[in-house]
Amino acid sequence: MSTLKRTFKDIVQYPSAVVGLIIIAFFIVVAVYTVSTIPYSEAIRLWRGGEDVWGDSPRTAQPLWTNWFRRSNLPETIILDTADGTATKTVMPLTETMTDALMEFTFDYPYGGFPQELTIFFTADYQEKPPHADLYWVMPDGAEIRVGDTTVRRAERFRFALDGGDRLMRRLEGLEPQIGLFAADREAEELTALQGTYTLRIEGILFEKDSDFDAKLVVYGQAHGWGGTDLLRRDLMVALLWGTPIALSFGLLAALGTTVTTMIIAAAGVWFGGIVDELIQRITEINMILPFLPILIMVGTFQSQSIWVMLQWIILLSIFGASIKGYRAIFLQIKEAPYIEAARAYGAGNGRIIFLYLIPRIIPVLIPNLVNGIPAFVFLEASLAVLGLGDPVLPTWGKVIEEARHTALYQGQYYWILQPAALLMLTGLAFAMVGFALDRIFNPRLREV
Amino acid sequence: MTEASLSVQTEGPATAMLRPRTRAATLLRLARYTAVKLFMLFVAVAIGIYLTILIANMGGYVDQIMRSQIQEQISLTVSMDPELRQLPVEQRQQLIRDMAALEEQRLGLDQPFLLRSFRFLGRTLTLNLGRAQQMTSDSGSRLVKNIILERLPPTLLFMATSNLTLFFTTLFFALYLSRHYGSVADKLVIALAPTSSAPAWFYGLFLILVFAGVLGWLPFGGMIEAPPPEDLLPRVLSLAKHLILPVMAWLISGFFVNVYGQRTFFLIFSMEDYVELARAKGLSSRDIERRYVLRPTLPNIITQFALMLISLWQGAIIIETVFNWPGLGRMLYSAIGRYDSPVIVGSNVIYAYLLAITVFMLDFIYALVDPRVRVGSGGAKA
């Protein structure tokens, strides 16, 4: 306990290490929060979800924090639904069977920019004859534009840009609907959106007695959530949050697995000496020329891409790592220490000497190595993801980078790639800074220079 | 520094004084040393490749490689034969099946895996890597060997440029810092050393984002403009332009930690007594640096260079992918995408060989620069 306290006191001497510790603590809090609020299965469901999960969010929308760097805020998504009462629906029977349904979607639009898309999702209930709907758009200045009409099947989707067709485009001076329907002046050089209250009116006719239909208007914004969205409309926050526990546990497990096994083998080799030692040496030399990454790539291609399978292979390939030689040199010195001799004299067994006498002495060397190893493995996961060998189901930072790399870099959606990259960088730096300080604390010779 | 732990068999200073020997004896020893080293490395490569085969065979992929090759070859011969082409489709199919079965028997595919795996090992060791399932080289060949040979020069070009740039800038700065110990630059390098925990491709993404995406000064990736310029000079210039970002990425990720490591070595060595003595004798700092600091640290520096090289062999896979550099790594990436197992196994073999060559070169250079390395004592004793 007192050593722990002393170590901590030493660490406080290094401001960078303190910063690193704070960052690590922050990430641990985020990881715990994530795992407790979004369970594992839920994270997978969300990340693999398609239109059914993410239908209401825009594609590649900027995260909200980018608004801090803009003069005017980007439009956010507006959702109005007759089913939940955010839009009005009045039903008036016309004849025995025919019914008139009037829906009004009124919303305030305070943005200077334009929305990304306009879509109406219909759900209808009928036996044979589907309802019919006429759509009208009312601008804040009172101007009314006919959008089009549609037959409402059971699950119908009306996309303004597609289903409005050329006729709507002509009415809007050739502009796309999401721009034309919001533009203050459609002939202006530089288009700006008219701020104020807009209304979408749907005049529907139901042809059956028990027929009914509801509609949901989604005005897709250009900013969405604190993480933004990707090309598949998924909220990147899910991946950014879930990437934290995955990165931390992967890095820690891999670093722990490799350093501890390497150390035990080095200790055993030194203790038993002779042929065991010789064998371990030779295996280490062979291991040194094994192409580590290509073998992992093969495992990913032929066996499994699950990061837990990868983890096993990483540990397996690193057991006989080059650091065995460093540990061995230290163990060789310790082996000659009088207390080992004493232990042998009282009849301690091999296992006892290795685990209770040799290994504890090397922990000061082990800990910096362990902490320094974590960033390498955190980045290794991302590297595998960039090679297309990311975990098939889990959302990880590396996978977001890989998905973003192909589009975001070329199309300017920089948030998409910068957010996971920044998190990776922070994690790596935090562990590296702490490891760096630990290295100096435990190896006083480095402290002099 | 754990880097030093890779160091090859150095002897104590006691044997540093070499007994005078005849030149022939030295050569003989050197030859024996080399032969032993080569043999050891060859064994290591063989074991490495055999492991590769074992992993690849997990899904029976090696068998699949061979069966598909046989199938392809026989269908080709049958369809080329004008007499056999006359046969009705079913009869021809039957014939292909029979011939394939015979061929499989001939190649021993009906034999147990253990036996066959060794046969496969023998063939891959002699670089008989088979035919790709889907990929072709730019010249149209389906042979894995040709595909790899075609992709090797770009990788070598990239590696040589980035590694040499990194090595010499690091050396220069490390020497400078060891002379200006404790200066602002020195402190800055120490503070920035942790940034090297991020791999080169990671910095590559940022560089692409800034210099290609936002500023538009440099290309996003690739090796040369399309279409490539006719004349030599514009060709070289275009190549250089495409090299800047990947080399920079490699430089950023390796620079600080390497400068820090080398500077620490220099500082440790310049605190030795003999350096103090040299200083007391009044030698110029240039002489001290060259004779008393650089020379004893040479093995460490070479180790670091070799480690850079080894990490680049592997790091290049991803950095080439990110920069669309048409080298080995990029080839491996496309092979993964298409599940082209012969190419994946083949590039593994090549990587094993390249790593072995690197390690061999390291040992050899060691023997040349460090008189303490025991030459010809029958293999390594680290």
Coordinates of N, CA, C and O in Angstrom, one line a residue, chain A residues 278 281-282 285-286 288-295 297-303 305 313 317 322-323 325-326 328 369 375-376 379 382-384 386-389 401-402 405-406 409-410 414 417-418 420-422 424-425 428-429 432-433 436 439-440 445-449, chain B residues 1-2 5-6 40-41 43-45 47-48 51-52 55-56 58-59 61 181 190 193-195 197-199 201-203 205-206 208-209 213-214 220 260 263-264 267-268 271-272 314 317-318 321-322 324 332-333 336 339 341 344-345 348 351-352 355-356 359 380-382:
Chain A
E278 N 17.2 -22.6 -23.7 CA 17.7 -22.6 -25.1 C 16.4 -22.6 -26.1 O 16.4 -21.8 -27.0
Q281 N 14.7 -19.3 -26.2 CA 15.5 -18.4 -26.9 C 15.3 -18.5 -28.4 O 15.1 -17.6 -29.2
R282 N 15.3 -19.8 -28.9 CA 15.1 -20.1 -30.3 C 13.7 -19.7 -30.8 O 13.6 -19.0 -31.8
E285 N 13.5 -16.1 -31.3 CA 14.1 -15.6 -32.5 C 13.2 -15.9 -33.7 O 13.2 -15.1 -34.7
I286 N 12.6 -17.0 -33.7 CA 11.7 -17.4 -34.8 C 10.5 -16.4 -34.8 O 10.1 -15.9 -35.8
M288 N 10.4 -13.5 -33.9 CA 10.8 -12.2 -34.3 C 10.6 -12.0 -35.8 O 10.3 -10.9 -36.2
I289 N 10.7 -13.0 -36.6 CA 10.6 -12.8 -38.0 C 9.2 -13.3 -38.5 O 8.9 -13.3 -39.7
L290 N 8.3 -13.7 -37.6 CA 6.9 -14.0 -38.0 C 6.3 -12.6 -38.3 O 6.3 -11.7 -37.5
P291 N 5.7 -12.5 -39.5 CA 5.0 -11.3 -39.8 C 3.7 -11.2 -39.0 O 2.7 -11.8 -39.3
F292 N 3.8 -10.3 -38.0 CA 2.7 -10.2 -37.0 C 1.4 -9.8 -37.7 O 0.3 -10.5 -37.6
L293 N 1.4 -8.7 -38.3 CA 0.2 -8.1 -38.9 C -0.4 -9.0 -40.0 O -1.6 -9.3 -40.1
P294 N 0.5 -9.5 -41.0 CA -0.1 -10.3 -42.0 C -0.7 -11.6 -41.4 O -1.8 -12.0 -42.0
I295 N -0.2 -12.2 -40.4 CA -0.8 -13.3 -39.8 C -2.2 -13.0 -39.2 O -3.2 -13.7 -39.4
I297 N -4.0 -10.6 -40.2 CA -4.9 -10.4 -41.4 C -5.4 -11.8 -41.9 O -6.6 -11.9 -42.2
M298 N -4.6 -12.8 -41.9 CA -5.0 -14.1 -42.3 C -6.1 -14.6 -41.4 O -7.1 -15.2 -41.8
V299 N -5.8 -14.5 -40.1 CA -6.8 -15.0 -39.1 C -8.1 -14.2 -39.4 O -9.2 -14.9 -39.4
G300 N -8.1 -12.9 -39.6 CA -9.3 -12.2 -39.8 C -10.0 -12.6 -41.1 O -11.2 -12.6 -41.2
T301 N -9.2 -13.0 -42.1 CA -9.9 -13.3 -43.4 C -10.4 -14.8 -43.3 O -11.5 -15.0 -43.8
F302 N -9.6 -15.7 -42.8 CA -10.0 -17.1 -42.9 C -10.8 -17.6 -41.7 O -11.6 -18.5 -41.8
Q303 N -10.5 -17.0 -40.5 CA -11.1 -17.6 -39.3 C -12.3 -16.8 -38.8 O -13.4 -17.2 -38.9
Q305 N -13.4 -12.5 -37.6 CA -13.0 -11.1 -37.4 C -13.4 -10.6 -36.0 O -13.2 -9.4 -35.7
W313 N -5.3 -14.3 -30.6 CA -4.1 -14.4 -31.5 C -3.0 -13.4 -31.2 O -1.9 -13.8 -31.3
L317 N 0.7 -14.6 -30.3 CA 1.8 -14.2 -31.2 C 2.8 -13.4 -30.4 O 4.0 -13.2 -30.8
A322 N 9.9 -9.8 -28.3 CA 11.3 -9.5 -28.2 C 11.6 -9.0 -26.7 O 12.8 -9.1 -26.3
S323 N 10.6 -8.6 -26.0 CA 10.8 -8.1 -24.6 C 11.3 -9.3 -23.7 O 11.8 -9.0 -22.6
K325 N 13.8 -10.9 -24.0 CA 15.3 -10.8 -23.8 C 15.6 -9.8 -22.7 O 16.5 -10.1 -21.9
G326 N 14.8 -8.7 -22.7 CA 15.1 -7.8 -21.7 C 14.8 -8.3 -20.3 O 15.6 -8.2 -19.3
R328 N 14.7 -11.4 -19.5 CA 15.7 -12.5 -19.2 C 17.0 -11.9 -18.5 O 17.5 -12.5 -17.6
N369 N 6.0 -1.0 -18.9 CA 5.8 -1.7 -20.1 C 4.3 -2.0 -20.4 O 3.9 -1.9 -21.6
P375 N -1.6 1.8 -25.6 CA -1.9 2.5 -26.8 C -1.6 1.7 -28.1 O -2.4 1.8 -29.0
A376 N -0.6 1.0 -28.1 CA -0.2 0.2 -29.3 C -1.4 -0.7 -29.6 O -1.8 -0.9 -30.8
F379 N -4.5 1.1 -30.9 CA -4.4 1.5 -32.3 C -4.4 0.3 -33.2 O -4.8 0.4 -34.3
A382 N -7.8 -0.4 -34.3 CA -8.2 0.5 -35.3 C -7.5 0.2 -36.6 O -8.1 0.3 -37.7
S383 N -6.2 -0.3 -36.6 CA -5.5 -0.6 -37.8 C -6.2 -1.8 -38.5 O -6.4 -1.8 -39.7
L384 N -6.6 -2.8 -37.7 CA -7.3 -3.9 -38.3 C -8.6 -3.5 -38.9 O -9.0 -3.9 -40.0
V386 N -9.2 -0.6 -40.2 CA -8.9 0.2 -41.4 C -8.6 -0.8 -42.6 O -8.9 -0.5 -43.7
L387 N -8.1 -2.0 -42.2 CA -7.8 -3.0 -43.2 C -9.1 -3.7 -43.6 O -9.1 -4.7 -44.4
G388 N -10.2 -3.3 -43.0 CA -11.5 -4.0 -43.3 C -11.7 -5.3 -42.5 O -12.5 -6.1 -42.8
L389 N -10.9 -5.4 -41.4 CA -11.1 -6.6 -40.5 C -11.6 -6.2 -39.2 O -11.3 -6.8 -38.2
I401 N -13.8 5.1 -38.4 CA -12.8 5.7 -39.2 C -12.7 5.1 -40.6 O -12.7 5.7 -41.6
E402 N -12.8 3.7 -40.6 CA -12.7 3.0 -41.8 C -13.9 3.4 -42.7 O -13.8 3.6 -43.9
R405 N -13.4 7.0 -43.9 CA -12.2 7.2 -44.8 C -12.6 7.3 -46.2 O -12.0 8.1 -47.0
H406 N -13.5 6.5 -46.6 CA -13.8 6.4 -48.1 C -14.6 7.5 -48.6 O -14.6 7.8 -49.8
L409 N -13.4 12.0 -46.2 CA -12.2 12.7 -46.5 C -12.4 13.5 -47.8 O -11.9 14.6 -48.0
Y410 N -13.1 12.9 -48.7 CA -13.2 13.5 -50.1 C -14.3 14.5 -50.2 O -14.4 15.3 -51.0
Y414 N -15.7 16.3 -42.2 CA -14.5 16.0 -41.4 C -14.9 15.5 -40.0 O -14.1 14.8 -39.4
I417 N -14.7 11.7 -39.3 CA -13.4 11.0 -39.1 C -12.7 11.6 -37.9 O -11.9 10.9 -37.3
L418 N -12.9 12.9 -37.7 CA -12.1 13.6 -36.6 C -12.5 13.1 -35.3 O -11.7 13.0 -34.4
P420 N -13.8 10.1 -34.0 CA -13.2 8.9 -33.4 C -11.7 9.0 -33.4 O -11.0 8.5 -32.5
A421 N -11.1 9.8 -34.4 CA -9.6 9.9 -34.4 C -9.2 10.6 -33.1 O -8.2 10.3 -32.5
A422 N -9.9 11.7 -32.8 CA -9.5 12.5 -31.6 C -9.6 11.6 -30.3 O -8.7 11.6 -29.5
L424 N -9.3 8.3 -30.2 CA -8.2 7.4 -30.2 C -6.9 8.0 -29.8 O -6.2 7.5 -29.0
M425 N -6.7 9.2 -30.3 CA -5.5 10.0 -30.0 C -5.4 10.3 -28.5 O -4.4 10.1 -27.9
G428 N -4.7 7.1 -26.6 CA -3.3 6.7 -26.8 C -2.3 7.6 -26.0 O -1.4 7.2 -25.3
L429 N -2.6 8.9 -26.2 CA -1.7 9.9 -25.5 C -1.7 9.7 -24.0 O -0.7 9.8 -23.3
A432 N 0.2 6.8 -22.9 CA 1.6 7.0 -23.2 C 2.2 7.9 -22.2 O 3.3 7.7 -21.8
M433 N 1.5 9.0 -21.9 CA 2.0 10.0 -21.0 C 2.2 9.4 -19.6 O 3.3 9.6 -18.9
F436 N 5.1 6.9 -19.7 CA 6.4 7.6 -19.8 C 6.9 8.0 -18.4 O 8.0 7.8 -18.1
D439 N 7.8 5.0 -16.4 CA 9.2 4.5 -16.8 C 10.3 5.2 -16.1 O 11.2 4.6 -15.6
R440 N 10.1 6.5 -15.9 CA 11.1 7.3 -15.3 C 11.1 7.1 -13.7 O 12.1 7.2 -13.1
R445 N 17.5 5.5 -13.6 CA 18.6 5.9 -14.5 C 18.2 6.8 -15.6 O 18.9 7.7 -16.0
L446 N 16.9 6.6 -16.0 CA 16.4 7.5 -17.0 C 16.1 8.9 -16.5 O 16.1 9.9 -17.3
R447 N 15.9 9.0 -15.2 CA 15.5 10.3 -14.6 C 16.7 11.3 -14.7 O 16.5 12.5 -14.8
E448 N 17.9 10.8 -14.8 CA 19.0 11.7 -14.8 C 19.1 12.4 -16.1 O 19.6 13.5 -16.2
V449 N 18.6 11.8 -17.2 CA 18.8 12.4 -18.5 C 17.4 12.8 -19.1 O 16.5 12.2 -18.8
Chain B
M1 N 16.3 1.3 -21.9 CA 15.6 1.2 -23.2 C 15.5 -0.2 -23.6 O 16.4 -1.0 -23.7
T2 N 14.2 -0.6 -23.9 CA 14.0 -2.0 -24.3 C 14.5 -2.3 -25.7 O 14.7 -3.4 -26.1
S5 N 17.3 -4.5 -26.1 CA 17.2 -5.9 -25.8 C 17.2 -6.8 -27.1 O 17.5 -7.9 -27.0
L6 N 17.0 -6.2 -28.2 CA 17.1 -6.9 -29.4 C 18.5 -7.2 -29.8 O 18.8 -8.1 -30.6
M40 N 19.8 -20.6 -39.6 CA 18.9 -20.4 -38.6 C 17.7 -19.6 -39.1 O 16.5 -19.9 -38.7
L41 N 18.0 -18.6 -39.9 CA 16.9 -17.8 -40.4 C 16.0 -18.5 -41.3 O 14.8 -18.4 -41.3
V43 N 15.4 -21.7 -41.2 CA 14.6 -22.6 -40.4 C 13.4 -21.7 -39.8 O 12.3 -22.1 -39.8
A44 N 13.8 -20.5 -39.3 CA 12.7 -19.6 -38.8 C 11.7 -19.3 -39.8 O 10.5 -19.4 -39.6
V45 N 12.1 -19.0 -41.0 CA 11.2 -18.7 -42.1 C 10.3 -19.9 -42.4 O 9.1 -19.8 -42.5
I47 N 9.5 -22.3 -40.4 CA 8.5 -22.5 -39.3 C 7.4 -21.5 -39.5 O 6.2 -21.8 -39.3
G48 N 7.8 -20.2 -39.7 CA 6.8 -19.2 -39.9 C 5.8 -19.5 -41.0 O 4.6 -19.3 -40.8
L51 N 3.5 -22.2 -40.1 CA 2.4 -21.7 -39.2 C 1.3 -21.0 -40.1 O 0.1 -21.2 -39.8
T52 N 1.8 -20.2 -41.0 CA 0.9 -19.6 -42.0 C 0.0 -20.6 -42.6 O -1.3 -20.4 -42.7
I55 N -2.6 -21.9 -40.3 CA -3.7 -20.9 -40.0 C -4.6 -20.9 -41.3 O -5.8 -20.9 -41.2
A56 N -4.0 -20.8 -42.4 CA -4.8 -20.7 -43.6 C -5.6 -21.9 -43.9 O -6.7 -21.9 -44.5
M58 N -7.2 -23.6 -41.8 CA -8.3 -23.7 -40.8 C -9.6 -23.9 -41.5 O -10.5 -24.7 -41.1
G59 N -9.8 -23.2 -42.5 CA -11.1 -23.4 -43.3 C -10.9 -24.3 -44.5 O -11.6 -24.2 -45.4
Y61 N -8.5 -23.9 -46.7 CA -8.3 -23.0 -47.8 C -7.2 -23.4 -48.7 O -7.3 -23.2 -49.9
Y181 N 21.4 19.8 -24.2 CA 20.6 19.1 -23.2 C 19.9 20.1 -22.3 O 20.5 21.0 -21.8
I190 N 10.8 15.8 -25.6 CA 10.4 14.8 -24.5 C 8.9 14.9 -24.3 O 8.2 13.9 -24.2
A193 N 7.2 13.1 -27.2 CA 7.5 11.7 -27.4 C 6.2 10.8 -27.4 O 6.1 9.9 -28.2
P194 N 5.3 11.0 -26.4 CA 4.1 10.1 -26.4 C 3.3 10.2 -27.7 O 2.5 9.2 -27.9
T195 N 3.4 11.2 -28.5 CA 2.6 11.2 -29.7 C 2.9 10.1 -30.7 O 2.2 9.8 -31.5
S197 N 2.9 7.2 -30.0 CA 2.1 6.0 -29.8 C 1.0 5.8 -30.9 O 0.5 4.7 -31.1
A198 N 0.7 6.8 -31.7 CA -0.2 6.7 -32.8 C 0.6 6.2 -34.0 O 1.6 6.7 -34.3
P199 N 0.0 5.2 -34.8 CA 0.7 4.8 -36.0 C 0.7 5.8 -37.1 O -0.1 6.7 -37.1
W201 N -0.3 5.6 -40.2 CA -1.5 5.8 -41.0 C -2.5 6.7 -40.4 O -3.2 7.4 -41.0
F202 N -2.4 6.8 -39.0 CA -3.3 7.6 -38.3 C -3.0 9.1 -38.6 O -3.9 9.9 -38.9
Y203 N -1.7 9.4 -38.6 CA -1.3 10.8 -39.0 C -1.6 11.0 -40.4 O -1.8 12.1 -40.9
L205 N -4.1 10.1 -42.1 CA -5.5 10.6 -42.3 C -5.5 12.1 -42.1 O -6.2 12.8 -42.9
F206 N -4.9 12.6 -41.1 CA -4.9 14.0 -40.8 C -4.2 14.8 -41.9 O -4.7 15.8 -42.3
I208 N -3.9 13.9 -45.0 CA -4.8 13.9 -46.2 C -5.9 14.9 -46.0 O -6.2 15.7 -46.9
L209 N -6.4 14.9 -44.8 CA -7.5 15.8 -44.5 C -7.1 17.3 -44.7 O -7.7 18.1 -45.4
G213 N -7.5 17.5 -48.6 CA -8.9 17.8 -48.5 C -9.2 19.3 -48.4 O -9.9 19.9 -49.2
V214 N -8.6 20.0 -47.4 CA -8.9 21.4 -47.1 C -8.1 22.3 -48.0 O -8.6 23.2 -48.7
F220 N -4.6 13.2 -52.9 CA -5.2 12.3 -51.9 C -4.4 11.0 -51.7 O -4.3 10.5 -50.6
Y260 N 14.0 11.0 -29.1 CA 14.2 10.9 -27.6 C 15.0 9.7 -27.3 O 15.9 9.8 -26.4
R263 N 18.7 10.3 -28.3 CA 19.3 11.4 -27.5 C 19.7 10.8 -26.1 O 20.8 11.1 -25.6
T264 N 18.8 10.0 -25.6 CA 19.1 9.4 -24.3 C 20.3 8.5 -24.4 O 21.2 8.6 -23.5
L267 N 23.4 10.7 -24.5 CA 23.6 11.3 -23.2 C 24.3 10.3 -22.3 O 25.2 10.7 -21.6
I268 N 23.7 9.1 -22.2 CA 24.3 8.1 -21.4 C 25.7 7.9 -21.7 O 26.6 7.8 -20.9
M271 N 28.3 10.4 -20.8 CA 28.7 10.6 -19.4 C 29.7 9.6 -19.0 O 30.1 9.5 -17.8
E272 N 30.2 8.8 -19.9 CA 31.2 7.8 -19.6 C 32.5 8.5 -19.2 O 32.8 9.6 -19.6
Q314 N 5.6 -3.9 -41.6 CA 4.3 -4.1 -41.2 C 3.4 -2.9 -41.4 O 2.2 -3.0 -41.8
I317 N 1.7 -1.9 -44.7 CA 0.5 -2.5 -45.2 C -0.7 -1.5 -45.1 O -1.4 -1.2 -46.0
I318 N -0.8 -0.8 -43.9 CA -1.9 0.1 -43.7 C -1.6 1.4 -44.3 O -2.6 2.0 -44.9
T321 N -2.4 1.3 -47.8 CA -3.9 1.2 -48.0 C -4.5 2.6 -47.9 O -5.3 3.0 -48.7
V322 N -4.1 3.4 -46.9 CA -4.7 4.7 -46.7 C -4.3 5.6 -47.8 O -5.1 6.4 -48.2
N324 N -3.4 4.7 -50.9 CA -3.6 4.1 -52.2 C -2.3 3.9 -52.9 O -2.2 4.0 -54.1
L332 N -2.2 -6.6 -50.5 CA -2.7 -7.4 -49.5 C -4.1 -7.0 -49.1 O -5.0 -7.8 -48.9
Y333 N -4.3 -5.7 -49.0 CA -5.6 -5.1 -48.7 C -6.7 -5.6 -49.7 O -7.8 -6.0 -49.4
I336 N -7.5 -9.2 -49.3 CA -8.4 -9.5 -48.2 C -9.9 -9.2 -48.7 O -10.8 -10.0 -48.4
Y339 N -11.0 -12.0 -50.7 CA -10.8 -13.4 -50.1 C -9.9 -14.2 -51.1 O -10.1 -15.4 -51.3
S341 N -7.2 -16.2 -51.4 CA -6.3 -16.8 -50.4 C -4.9 -17.0 -50.9 O -3.9 -16.9 -50.2
I344 N -3.0 -13.9 -50.4 CA -2.8 -13.6 -48.9 C -1.6 -14.5 -48.4 O -0.7 -14.0 -47.8
V345 N -1.7 -15.8 -48.7 CA -0.7 -16.7 -48.2 C 0.7 -16.3 -48.8 O 1.7 -16.2 -48.2
N348 N 2.2 -13.3 -47.2 CA 2.7 -13.7 -46.0 C 4.1 -14.3 -46.1 O 5.0 -14.0 -45.3
Y351 N 6.5 -11.5 -46.8 CA 6.8 -10.8 -45.6 C 7.8 -11.5 -44.7 O 8.7 -10.9 -44.1
A352 N 7.6 -12.8 -44.6 CA 8.5 -13.6 -43.7 C 9.9 -13.5 -44.3 O 10.8 -13.3 -43.5
L355 N 11.4 -10.0 -43.7 CA 11.8 -9.8 -42.3 C 13.1 -10.5 -42.0 O 14.0 -10.0 -41.4
A356 N 13.1 -11.8 -42.6 CA 14.3 -12.6 -42.3 C 15.6 -11.9 -42.9 O 16.6 -11.8 -42.3
V359 N 16.6 -9.0 -40.7 CA 17.3 -9.5 -39.5 C 18.7 -9.9 -39.9 O 19.6 -9.6 -39.1
A380 N 24.1 -17.9 -32.3 CA 23.8 -16.8 -31.4 C 23.8 -17.3 -29.9 O 23.5 -18.4 -29.6
K381 N 24.2 -16.4 -29.1 CA 24.2 -16.6 -27.6 C 23.8 -15.3 -27.0 O 24.6 -14.5 -26.6
A382 N 22.5 -14.9 -27.1 CA 22.2 -13.6 -26.6 C 21.9 -13.6 -25.1 O 21.3 -14.5 -24.7

